[in-house]
XYZ file of C-alpha atoms in Angstrom:
715
model
C 7.773 -40.265 0.241
C 10.640 -38.701 -1.679
C 10.023 -37.060 -5.029
C 12.888 -37.375 -7.498
C 13.360 -34.839 -10.259
C 15.847 -35.497 -13.013
C 17.058 -33.650 -16.086
C 18.813 -34.871 -19.187
C 22.324 -33.534 -19.806
C 22.410 -30.218 -21.629
C 22.593 -30.551 -25.383
C 21.133 -28.923 -28.433
C 18.521 -31.640 -28.721
C 17.609 -32.209 -25.117
C 14.817 -30.530 -23.193
C 15.809 -27.842 -20.736
C 12.825 -28.460 -18.473
C 12.825 -30.786 -15.486
C 10.693 -33.891 -15.622
C 9.507 -36.093 -12.803
C 11.235 -39.482 -12.809
C 11.004 -41.841 -9.826
C 13.883 -43.961 -11.231
C 16.608 -41.654 -12.505
C 18.903 -43.047 -15.162
C 22.226 -44.298 -13.802
C 23.917 -41.927 -16.242
C 22.772 -39.007 -14.125
C 24.607 -37.828 -11.039
C 21.989 -36.530 -8.673
C 21.956 -34.657 -5.396
C 19.188 -35.386 -2.869
C 18.078 -32.313 -0.969
C 16.030 -32.633 2.189
C 14.725 -29.296 3.453
C 13.799 -30.428 6.934
C 10.682 -32.374 6.060
C 9.909 -35.817 4.688
C 7.445 -34.066 2.402
C 10.171 -32.334 0.451
C 13.061 -34.383 -0.909
C 14.334 -33.407 -4.339
C 16.696 -35.082 -6.781
C 18.346 -32.536 -9.031
C 20.865 -32.974 -11.791
C 24.017 -30.993 -10.901
C 24.057 -29.548 -14.406
C 21.085 -27.439 -13.332
C 22.844 -25.965 -10.320
C 23.522 -22.894 -12.447
C 19.848 -22.131 -12.023
C 20.657 -21.656 -8.321
C 17.106 -22.520 -7.397
C 17.528 -25.276 -4.856
C 20.986 -25.341 -3.381
C 22.353 -28.323 -1.471
C 24.248 -27.897 1.736
C 26.977 -30.091 3.173
C 26.963 -28.586 6.634
C 25.094 -30.299 9.445
C 22.294 -28.442 11.145
C 22.130 -29.043 14.863
C 18.739 -28.732 16.456
C 18.599 -26.348 19.377
C 15.945 -24.584 21.434
C 14.375 -21.824 19.341
C 15.584 -18.296 19.889
C 15.541 -15.406 17.444
C 18.455 -13.737 19.186
C 20.534 -16.924 19.019
C 19.824 -17.320 15.319
C 20.510 -13.667 14.575
C 23.937 -13.890 16.205
C 25.211 -16.259 13.537
C 27.174 -14.244 10.976
C 26.958 -17.227 8.631
C 23.172 -16.956 8.332
C 23.166 -13.182 8.299
C 24.894 -13.104 4.908
C 22.889 -15.933 3.360
C 19.724 -14.174 2.168
C 21.376 -11.016 0.721
C 23.916 -13.182 -1.090
C 21.260 -15.417 -2.617
C 19.129 -12.446 -3.640
C 22.091 -10.627 -5.181
C 23.000 -13.698 -7.192
C 19.406 -14.145 -8.354
C 19.191 -10.502 -9.448
C 22.468 -10.859 -11.335
C 21.096 -13.849 -13.236
C 17.949 -11.999 -14.224
C 19.833 -8.877 -15.269
C 22.064 -10.957 -17.532
C 18.999 -11.734 -19.654
C 18.017 -8.660 -21.645
C 15.089 -10.042 -23.620
C 11.705 -10.451 -21.882
C 11.153 -13.828 -23.554
C 14.462 -15.106 -22.128
C 13.531 -13.913 -18.650
C 10.176 -15.629 -18.991
C 11.895 -18.884 -19.933
C 14.189 -18.498 -16.934
C 11.205 -18.113 -14.600
C 9.674 -21.223 -16.153
C 12.907 -23.101 -15.417
C 12.509 -22.155 -11.772
C 8.881 -23.299 -11.852
C 10.021 -26.747 -12.943
C 12.275 -27.102 -9.912
C 9.524 -27.398 -7.318
C 6.992 -30.233 -7.225
C 3.250 -29.678 -7.176
C 1.508 -29.419 -3.842
C -0.841 -32.227 -2.893
C -4.496 -31.310 -3.232
C -4.916 -31.448 0.551
C -2.580 -28.455 0.841
C -4.408 -26.371 -1.753
C -6.702 -24.911 0.863
C -8.248 -21.500 1.315
C -6.074 -20.844 4.362
C -2.966 -21.371 2.204
C -4.071 -19.033 -0.586
C -2.035 -15.895 -1.290
C -4.302 -12.907 -1.867
C -3.723 -10.401 -4.648
C -2.147 -12.666 -7.275
C -3.595 -12.875 -10.779
C -3.346 -16.668 -10.700
C -4.141 -18.887 -7.728
C -1.108 -19.298 -5.479
C -0.808 -21.528 -2.395
C 1.841 -21.212 0.300
C 2.769 -23.370 3.291
C 5.355 -22.402 5.883
C 7.125 -24.423 8.576
C 9.448 -23.405 11.399
C 11.912 -26.272 11.875
C 13.336 -27.510 15.151
C 16.641 -25.985 14.027
C 14.993 -22.547 14.027
C 15.034 -22.254 10.222
C 12.099 -21.469 7.954
C 10.896 -23.845 5.229
C 8.508 -22.878 2.458
C 6.324 -24.769 -0.014
C 4.398 -23.070 -2.804
C 2.403 -23.908 -5.895
C 0.254 -22.145 -8.459
C -2.019 -22.961 -11.370
C 0.209 -20.611 -13.410
C 3.761 -21.671 -14.285
C 4.890 -18.044 -14.244
C 3.599 -17.492 -10.721
C 5.006 -20.839 -9.658
C 8.412 -19.801 -10.995
C 8.291 -16.573 -8.994
C 7.451 -18.553 -5.868
C 10.361 -20.885 -6.603
C 12.752 -17.925 -6.772
C 11.571 -16.629 -3.402
C 11.862 -20.084 -1.891
C 15.428 -20.259 -3.172
C 16.242 -16.982 -1.417
C 14.428 -17.579 1.885
C 14.337 -21.335 2.431
C 16.419 -22.300 5.475
C 16.765 -18.653 6.471
C 16.219 -17.506 10.038
C 12.870 -15.872 10.879
C 14.671 -12.561 11.339
C 16.129 -12.743 7.841
C 12.697 -13.485 6.401
C 11.178 -10.515 8.223
C 14.022 -8.159 7.244
C 13.551 -8.656 3.501
C 11.573 -5.707 2.095
C 9.331 -5.663 -0.937
C 11.590 -2.897 -2.275
C 14.473 -5.398 -2.277
C 12.636 -7.340 -4.979
C 12.292 -4.366 -7.341
C 15.108 -5.565 -9.603
C 13.287 -8.854 -10.102
C 10.614 -7.130 -12.170
C 11.360 -9.442 -15.001
C 9.530 -7.695 -17.830
C 7.335 -10.676 -18.532
C 6.222 -10.031 -22.102
C 5.291 -6.397 -21.584
C 5.840 -6.200 -17.833
C 2.317 -6.938 -16.639
C 2.003 -5.157 -13.302
C -0.260 -7.857 -11.897
C 2.415 -10.498 -12.565
C 5.154 -8.383 -11.005
C 3.079 -8.028 -7.834
C 3.257 -11.778 -7.292
C 6.797 -11.302 -5.905
C 5.535 -8.851 -3.320
C 2.319 -10.572 -2.288
C 3.966 -13.953 -1.803
C 6.705 -12.320 0.307
C 4.129 -10.582 2.509
C 2.327 -13.902 3.033
C 5.624 -15.614 3.871
C 6.312 -12.963 6.488
C 2.816 -13.107 7.962
C 3.027 -16.872 8.436
C 6.593 -16.596 9.768
C 5.531 -14.009 12.332
C 2.764 -16.274 13.607
C 4.973 -19.345 13.838
C 7.628 -17.422 15.778
C 5.002 -16.124 18.217
C 3.614 -19.633 18.716
C 7.081 -21.114 19.274
C 7.957 -18.481 21.875
C 4.546 -18.621 23.545
C 3.990 -14.942 22.773
C 0.917 -15.114 20.565
C -0.825 -11.705 20.779
C -4.279 -11.820 22.324
C -5.789 -10.301 19.199
C -9.359 -11.165 18.340
C -10.351 -10.987 14.680
C -11.990 -7.724 13.712
C -15.734 -7.911 13.065
C -16.558 -8.483 9.428
C -19.166 -9.287 6.830
C -18.596 -12.213 4.456
C -20.562 -11.912 1.229
C -21.245 -14.646 -1.296
C -23.728 -15.105 -4.103
C -25.924 -16.924 -1.570
C -26.038 -14.415 1.256
C -24.189 -12.563 4.018
C -22.529 -13.952 7.119
C -21.659 -11.808 10.137
C -18.428 -12.688 11.968
C -17.640 -11.512 15.493
C -19.585 -10.759 18.639
C -22.205 -8.100 18.240
C -24.224 -5.803 20.471
C -27.959 -6.456 20.509
C -29.722 -3.462 22.040
C -29.994 -1.241 18.966
C -31.513 -3.780 16.604
C -35.139 -2.760 16.857
C -34.352 0.959 16.719
C -32.026 0.760 13.726
C -34.105 -1.145 11.225
C -37.253 0.341 9.716
C -40.092 -1.557 8.133
C -40.527 -1.675 4.362
C -43.537 0.572 4.790
C -41.154 3.404 5.723
C -39.391 3.047 2.382
C -42.728 3.381 0.622
C -43.627 6.337 2.816
C -40.411 8.121 1.890
C -40.739 7.434 -1.834
C -44.331 8.693 -1.876
C -43.517 12.004 -0.190
C -40.411 12.595 -2.326
C -42.399 12.071 -5.504
C -45.378 14.120 -4.371
C -43.340 17.174 -3.326
C -40.462 16.867 -5.830
C -37.759 16.533 -3.198
C -34.186 15.482 -3.914
C -31.967 13.832 -1.292
C -28.179 14.157 -1.134
C -26.540 12.058 1.584
C -22.951 11.401 2.572
C -21.502 7.884 2.672
C -21.159 8.168 6.461
C -24.873 8.157 7.186
C -26.338 5.720 9.668
C -26.821 2.338 7.916
C -30.537 2.501 8.710
C -30.833 5.704 6.679
C -28.628 4.452 3.883
C -30.520 1.189 3.670
C -33.835 2.966 3.214
C -32.362 5.458 0.729
C -30.741 2.680 -1.310
C -34.041 0.830 -1.529
C -35.888 4.053 -2.389
C -33.519 4.804 -5.299
C -35.275 2.095 -7.301
C -38.442 4.170 -7.292
C -37.140 7.773 -7.187
C -33.968 8.665 -9.105
C -33.267 11.918 -7.261
C -31.452 10.284 -4.345
C -27.660 10.380 -4.180
C -25.302 8.802 -1.631
C -21.768 10.046 -2.235
C -18.721 11.813 -0.836
C -18.868 15.525 -0.009
C -17.587 16.707 -3.396
C -20.354 15.085 -5.408
C -23.178 16.101 -3.078
C -23.416 19.683 -4.395
C -23.117 18.532 -8.029
C -25.933 16.045 -7.487
C -28.096 18.787 -5.978
C -27.639 20.932 -9.099
C -28.578 17.959 -11.303
C -31.714 17.383 -9.227
C -32.661 21.056 -9.455
C -32.277 20.955 -13.229
C -34.582 17.904 -13.286
C -37.310 19.872 -11.497
C -36.779 19.176 -7.795
C -38.123 22.072 -5.727
C -36.377 21.111 -2.479
C -33.066 19.460 -1.605
C -32.647 17.678 1.717
C -29.040 17.303 2.864
C -27.982 14.421 5.086
C -24.529 15.417 6.263
C -22.772 17.932 8.485
C -23.351 21.657 8.241
C -20.512 22.582 5.898
C -22.027 20.159 3.363
C -25.433 21.863 3.422
C -23.658 25.251 3.206
C -21.814 24.116 0.097
C -25.013 22.747 -1.477
C -26.802 26.029 -0.821
C -23.953 28.138 -2.219
C -23.404 26.032 -5.354
C -27.135 25.984 -6.137
C -27.126 29.776 -5.909
C -24.094 29.993 -8.175
C -25.896 27.744 -10.681
C -28.968 30.008 -10.689
C -31.301 27.906 -8.502
C -31.854 30.394 -5.688
C -35.531 29.384 -5.472
C -34.749 25.745 -4.600
C -35.012 25.212 -0.851
C -32.196 23.429 1.006
C -32.897 21.711 4.335
C -30.676 20.145 7.012
C -31.841 17.336 9.295
C -31.634 19.164 12.635
C -32.247 22.589 14.128
C -29.040 22.120 16.131
C -25.509 22.558 14.871
C -24.322 19.453 13.021
C -20.636 19.995 13.552
C -17.379 18.503 12.356
C -14.127 18.320 14.297
C -12.138 19.321 11.218
C -14.366 22.287 10.423
C -14.133 23.367 14.059
C -10.321 23.192 13.947
C -10.289 25.564 10.973
C -12.401 28.068 12.932
C -10.025 28.148 15.894
C -7.579 31.038 16.582
C -4.635 28.713 15.908
C -5.723 28.340 12.291
C -6.030 32.092 11.880
C -2.453 32.429 13.160
C -1.367 29.782 10.658
C -2.951 31.727 7.784
C -1.471 35.026 8.945
C 1.974 33.429 8.780
C 1.177 32.340 5.243
C 0.113 35.855 4.269
C 3.540 37.133 5.328
C 5.352 34.695 2.975
C 4.259 35.451 -0.584
C 3.879 33.961 -3.089
C 1.663 31.630 -1.054
C -1.344 29.459 -1.839
C -3.693 28.111 0.812
C -5.040 24.656 -0.137
C -8.021 24.100 2.150
C -9.852 20.818 2.601
C -13.437 20.995 1.411
C -14.563 19.704 4.818
C -14.599 23.238 6.230
C -17.262 25.918 6.573
C -18.015 28.508 3.915
C -17.076 31.153 6.457
C -13.608 29.621 6.906
C -13.094 29.548 3.143
C -14.152 33.187 2.814
C -12.016 34.563 5.645
C -9.020 32.492 4.521
C -9.353 33.621 0.900
C -9.091 37.251 1.945
C -5.929 36.545 3.909
C -4.230 34.152 1.460
C -5.300 33.143 -2.069
C -7.194 29.892 -1.486
C -8.299 26.855 -3.473
C -10.458 24.034 -2.107
C -9.400 20.400 -2.393
C -10.747 16.944 -1.649
C -8.942 13.815 -0.518
C -9.073 12.534 -4.099
C -7.569 15.611 -5.794
C -5.323 17.220 -3.149
C -2.074 15.686 -4.417
C -2.703 16.751 -8.003
C -3.823 20.197 -6.856
C -0.557 20.796 -5.001
C 1.602 19.403 -7.804
C -0.170 21.533 -10.398
C 0.194 24.643 -8.250
C 3.961 24.130 -8.008
C 4.122 23.393 -11.753
C 2.434 26.695 -12.632
C 4.241 28.718 -9.943
C 7.622 27.069 -9.232
C 8.580 29.569 -6.501
C 5.321 29.026 -4.639
C 4.843 28.148 -0.970
C 1.812 25.947 -0.243
C -0.050 25.947 3.061
C -2.394 22.985 3.484
C -5.051 22.635 6.192
C -6.750 21.902 8.420
C -6.391 18.080 8.569
C -3.077 17.284 10.243
C -3.058 13.600 9.342
C -3.766 14.302 5.703
C -1.098 17.004 5.663
C 1.505 14.679 7.168
C 0.521 11.935 4.738
C 0.866 14.276 1.759
C 4.362 15.250 2.872
C 5.249 11.579 3.368
C 3.918 10.795 -0.098
C 6.117 13.472 -1.675
C 9.098 12.222 0.322
C 8.499 8.761 -1.114
C 8.457 10.309 -4.588
C 12.069 11.409 -4.067
C 12.958 7.716 -4.294
C 11.339 7.423 -7.724
C 12.812 7.937 -11.176
C 11.921 10.932 -13.336
C 9.790 8.637 -15.481
C 7.824 7.333 -12.498
C 7.250 10.868 -11.217
C 6.120 12.014 -14.674
C 3.482 9.283 -14.594
C 2.043 10.964 -11.509
C 2.376 14.493 -12.910
C 3.924 15.165 -16.338
C 5.450 18.531 -15.357
C 7.417 17.223 -12.403
C 10.750 15.482 -11.963
C 12.929 14.302 -9.107
C 14.536 17.761 -8.864
C 11.210 19.595 -8.710
C 9.843 17.279 -5.998
C 12.940 17.786 -3.879
C 12.676 21.518 -4.433
C 9.036 21.852 -3.364
C 9.244 19.836 -0.144
C 10.725 22.643 2.019
C 7.951 24.949 0.800
C 5.056 22.636 1.637
C 3.515 23.333 5.049
C 0.550 21.767 6.821
C -1.502 22.724 9.874
C -0.685 20.460 12.814
C -3.654 20.889 15.132
C -6.638 19.480 13.248
C -7.990 15.926 13.073
C -11.144 14.039 12.193
C -12.382 12.265 15.325
C -13.302 9.195 13.256
C -10.049 8.718 11.362
C -8.098 9.496 14.533
C -9.265 6.084 15.780
C -7.061 4.247 13.285
C -4.055 4.568 15.548
C -1.293 2.325 16.870
C -3.440 -0.384 18.483
C -5.533 -0.908 15.366
C -2.449 -0.847 13.128
C -0.658 -3.508 15.198
C -3.596 -5.865 14.869
C -3.765 -5.265 11.109
C -0.034 -5.982 10.777
C -0.393 -9.260 12.638
C -3.650 -10.554 11.191
C -4.438 -8.720 7.950
C -1.145 -7.625 6.348
C -1.865 -9.803 3.296
C -5.405 -8.479 2.837
C -6.496 -5.576 0.653
C -5.997 -2.445 2.771
C -8.071 0.686 2.241
C -7.421 3.970 4.006
C -8.852 7.429 3.822
C -6.190 10.086 3.314
C -7.150 11.477 6.737
C -5.993 8.448 8.763
C -2.950 8.636 11.086
C 0.495 8.041 9.594
C 0.915 4.398 10.649
C -2.291 3.332 8.913
C -1.379 5.502 5.915
C 2.026 3.833 5.617
C 0.489 0.358 5.762
C -1.996 1.163 3.009
C 0.658 2.910 0.882
C 2.896 -0.159 1.081
C -0.054 -2.307 0.032
C -0.857 0.145 -2.771
C 2.590 -0.399 -4.306
C 1.683 -4.041 -4.918
C -1.896 -3.198 -5.963
C -3.234 -4.506 -2.665
C -4.319 -1.154 -1.266
C -5.808 2.260 -1.889
C -5.357 5.598 -0.157
C -7.817 8.324 -1.057
C -11.383 9.496 -0.733
C -14.451 7.457 0.165
C -15.272 7.224 -3.546
C -11.718 6.045 -4.299
C -12.161 3.292 -1.697
C -15.503 2.207 -3.132
C -14.111 2.166 -6.687
C -11.082 0.117 -5.587
C -13.235 -2.548 -3.928
C -15.510 -2.663 -6.950
C -12.531 -3.107 -9.299
C -10.958 -5.932 -7.289
C -14.241 -7.819 -6.926
C -14.956 -7.428 -10.651
C -11.504 -8.838 -11.476
C -12.179 -11.850 -9.249
C -15.598 -12.353 -10.829
C -14.004 -12.296 -14.290
C -11.376 -14.895 -13.275
C -14.247 -17.238 -12.355
C -12.294 -19.334 -9.818
C -12.861 -19.972 -6.143
C -11.395 -17.075 -4.188
C -11.638 -15.245 -0.871
C -11.051 -11.495 -1.028
C -10.538 -9.660 2.251
C -10.830 -5.853 2.470
C -9.864 -3.889 5.574
C -12.040 -0.765 5.659
C -9.904 2.119 6.928
C -12.577 4.788 7.020
C -15.958 5.566 8.603
C -18.018 2.419 8.996
C -21.084 3.999 7.405
C -19.500 3.032 4.081
C -20.773 -0.522 4.653
C -24.134 0.026 2.950
C -22.700 1.312 -0.331
C -19.957 -1.311 -0.321
C -22.384 -4.163 0.323
C -24.684 -2.915 -2.436
C -21.830 -2.837 -4.980
C -20.451 -6.251 -4.010
C -23.849 -7.916 -3.988
C -24.595 -6.483 -7.419
C -21.370 -7.948 -8.821
C -21.799 -11.325 -7.133
C -25.432 -11.532 -8.181
C -24.529 -11.100 -11.850
C -21.768 -13.727 -11.699
C -21.889 -17.446 -12.342
C -19.016 -17.830 -9.865
C -20.728 -19.216 -6.786
C -17.418 -19.953 -5.010
C -16.247 -16.351 -4.629
C -16.287 -14.923 -1.086
C -15.734 -11.254 -0.275
C -15.026 -10.247 3.316
C -15.282 -6.634 4.482
C -13.327 -6.171 7.710
C -14.047 -3.320 10.116
C -10.839 -2.545 12.055
C -12.703 -1.802 15.268
C -13.789 -3.597 18.422
C -16.460 -6.270 18.135
C -18.332 -4.334 20.813
C -18.693 -1.553 18.261
C -20.971 -3.594 16.003
C -24.693 -4.160 16.185
C -26.433 -7.367 15.171
C -29.839 -7.172 13.566
C -32.876 -9.199 14.316
C -32.659 -12.899 13.497
C -35.985 -12.413 11.773
C -35.034 -11.482 8.185
C -38.279 -9.542 7.806
C -37.042 -7.063 10.421
C -33.496 -6.703 9.050
C -32.171 -3.658 7.277
C -32.332 -3.996 3.507
C -29.819 -2.966 0.869
C -32.066 -3.215 -2.141
C -33.470 -6.703 -1.756
C -30.663 -7.907 0.516
C -31.000 -8.099 4.295
C -27.983 -7.005 6.337
C -27.488 -9.081 9.513
C -24.980 -6.644 11.017
C -24.132 -2.965 10.848
C -21.422 -0.854 12.477
C -22.250 1.284 15.510
C -22.400 0.703 19.228
C -25.662 -0.130 20.914
C -27.723 2.897 21.809
C -26.147 5.120 19.198
C -23.721 6.685 21.666
C -20.936 7.072 19.121
C -17.568 5.448 19.773
C -16.946 2.812 22.420
C -14.024 2.519 24.840
C -13.013 -0.796 23.286
C -10.945 0.597 20.410
C -13.279 2.908 18.580
C -16.278 2.301 16.397
C -15.084 4.366 13.419
C -18.501 5.977 13.460
C -19.061 9.732 13.277
C -21.502 10.950 15.954
C -22.192 14.155 13.999
C -23.247 12.224 10.906
C -25.560 10.112 13.039
C -27.573 13.254 13.863
C -29.156 12.757 10.439
C -31.975 10.380 11.288
C -34.637 8.794 9.119
C -37.390 10.238 11.299
C -36.021 13.776 10.790
C -35.921 13.259 7.035
C -39.523 12.067 6.964
C -40.725 14.909 9.219
C -39.061 17.574 7.115
C -40.300 16.083 3.840
C -43.900 15.799 5.048
C -43.904 19.443 6.182
C -42.593 20.906 2.910
C -43.351 23.498 1.748
C -42.961 24.809 5.288
C -45.382 27.727 4.993
C -45.712 28.094 8.762
C -41.925 28.058 9.204
C -42.136 25.258 11.756
C -38.806 23.888 10.571
C -37.093 27.232 10.044
C -34.110 26.026 12.075
C -33.588 23.238 9.547
C -33.076 25.604 6.612
C -29.566 25.884 5.204
C -29.402 29.658 5.368
C -27.526 31.865 2.988
C -24.647 33.768 4.517
C -25.698 37.402 4.662
C -22.795 38.417 6.856
C -19.795 40.147 5.373
C -16.082 39.492 5.402
C -13.610 41.972 6.956
C -13.286 43.530 3.499
C -17.026 44.143 3.278
C -17.941 41.348 0.831
C -20.607 38.687 1.263
C -19.296 35.515 2.882
C -21.298 33.425 0.406
C -19.652 35.087 -2.589
C -16.077 35.004 -1.295
C -16.420 31.518 0.211
C -17.562 30.090 -3.126
C -14.501 31.333 -4.993
C -12.107 28.643 -3.667
C -14.694 25.992 -4.588
C -15.047 27.393 -8.100
C -11.253 27.479 -8.452
C -11.231 23.769 -7.610
C -13.964 23.026 -10.131
C -11.992 24.871 -12.803
C -8.951 22.762 -11.961
C -10.949 19.550 -12.174
C -12.373 20.510 -15.558
C -9.200 21.950 -17.136
C -6.356 20.243 -15.226
C -4.773 23.603 -14.418
C -5.322 26.365 -11.885
C -7.422 29.276 -13.189
C -5.547 32.386 -14.332
C -7.566 34.440 -11.877
C -6.140 32.477 -8.938
C -2.580 32.515 -10.315
C -2.795 36.290 -10.784
C -4.128 36.667 -7.229
C -1.161 34.700 -5.836
C 1.456 36.609 -7.821
C -0.120 40.009 -7.207
C 0.152 39.430 -3.462
C 3.898 38.984 -3.933
C 4.206 42.201 -5.939
C 2.509 44.139 -3.126
C 5.048 42.894 -0.603
């Protein structure tokens, strides 16, 4: 059935908005526009053609077998989208006042009819928009794309209308070629330029392209054989596991509630604190999360916070600290406790074997020593070393090149501040190659920003300073984390095809393709790149925003980091959903790994792992605990999984270890000396303390700056 829209002639007294009218007045000359579907026939007064929203066409469209190459060869279509976009931008730029631009967007909103309720489905929702937005896409027999959109916000609906004007009847190739950056000049300054409103342009475009890509693949019979990634769907009513899951590890992974009580009792009795990394086995994290209700001296965090938490626990009277992490983490805890004056507090690891780390190992290799020696020959130089390295590496490096520690959450600011305080500096980052490459790529992207945008990132930098520092920023190219290495090309291709419109999260250590995807999503507030804590905070923020909107919604988060994060993420989401009256909100956490890399729990809820009071029906990790599978990676660190619940309980029960039965579990102090005859513990702590000074004061300490500049004077 055709829908006729009519508008009264322009006059000082007449309304400028379109109104629905099934029987237009004979005084109006109207143009009927049929965009390839009986669902969409419009009647528009020609006086509104200046809005350029829905343009009629007199040329006939001849149906032909679908072919992207055939469509792309038409020079007539090739110029269509850029021309429409340029004209639209020109219209918006002609309006200098935000209120006028807002009115213009509302005009566009009035030019498209509402969607029928049957089309306002979850599958048609556009994620990431402040208001609810629905989008339908059709690939016509003539090989052209048609779009329908609607929103419960007139502003968002107007933005959709503008994009439909630009892309409707375009070829699939033209739709896919349009970049989010091309829409930058359509940031209409809607009454203060709300960023969330501006992102509607980008998120709707990404959804248009995702649906276009699928329709093209279906038409050509080239649909990729991608299976959905395994995921957890959380609602106020429970958790649903999606995907096929391994069974064998279920009984081993999930302890009884009595083990939680056992742990709490021994921690209280012997005044033991527990610091654990986010990447622990979900069994361990589940028990620790439940135990936190009864014993406050348990912390699950990223590596930076672990040592701080240990100091807090020592101040509260804990006599022992158990560390669930890799060896450099227990080394850092031991050293920072000593620096804080708690030498008497015992620090214990969870194994008498080496709990290694591929990154820490890379920094201990001869190649890294050669890298640092090159840095020492190019003063003034600063070595920015990732905290995920051994104390010995930090000490030896600091004697070769002035060194400051960094984390994935502060590395960018550390480097920018170093160049701000020492403009002639050369920075040498290591050992994570992916993070180094991503940092360089980030700074390269900053060269496309304005001085104002760069100043928002760091107030003492400009376009000129960013361009100047790039040639003097080096990174080690032979070190990777075995977990984040898994987020390579195959995983990225599946994300592009199936999850490009979801919220994308990525640790700064992931390979460049995954980094680029998440950075693009970050520009439209649909992604985060950073530390594990940054990822957790981002998910918490987006879920809280959805809870506050109090409408039905489905949020989808792709977890681009170690899958052990699931326990903390589930706990945060469940807490937010449990406190909300919004029973329609669904939150899906997607693990970009093979389904064979997941483990299903027992169907008996009494035997399932608990996160607080919530039973988890699925956790990441291949059956048998053998680390990463051959099916695409499990994003699970085998070193972290050496920290078992049984080891924690055994160590705790034996403390104080008078008979030295668990002597191999002690995080020993470094008594060895550096080449310059100083204690490794003392020298290795200096880069950490420099970082802590920077975090507290937002500038590098004078001691470090003097060290860097004095090396140059000795040249």
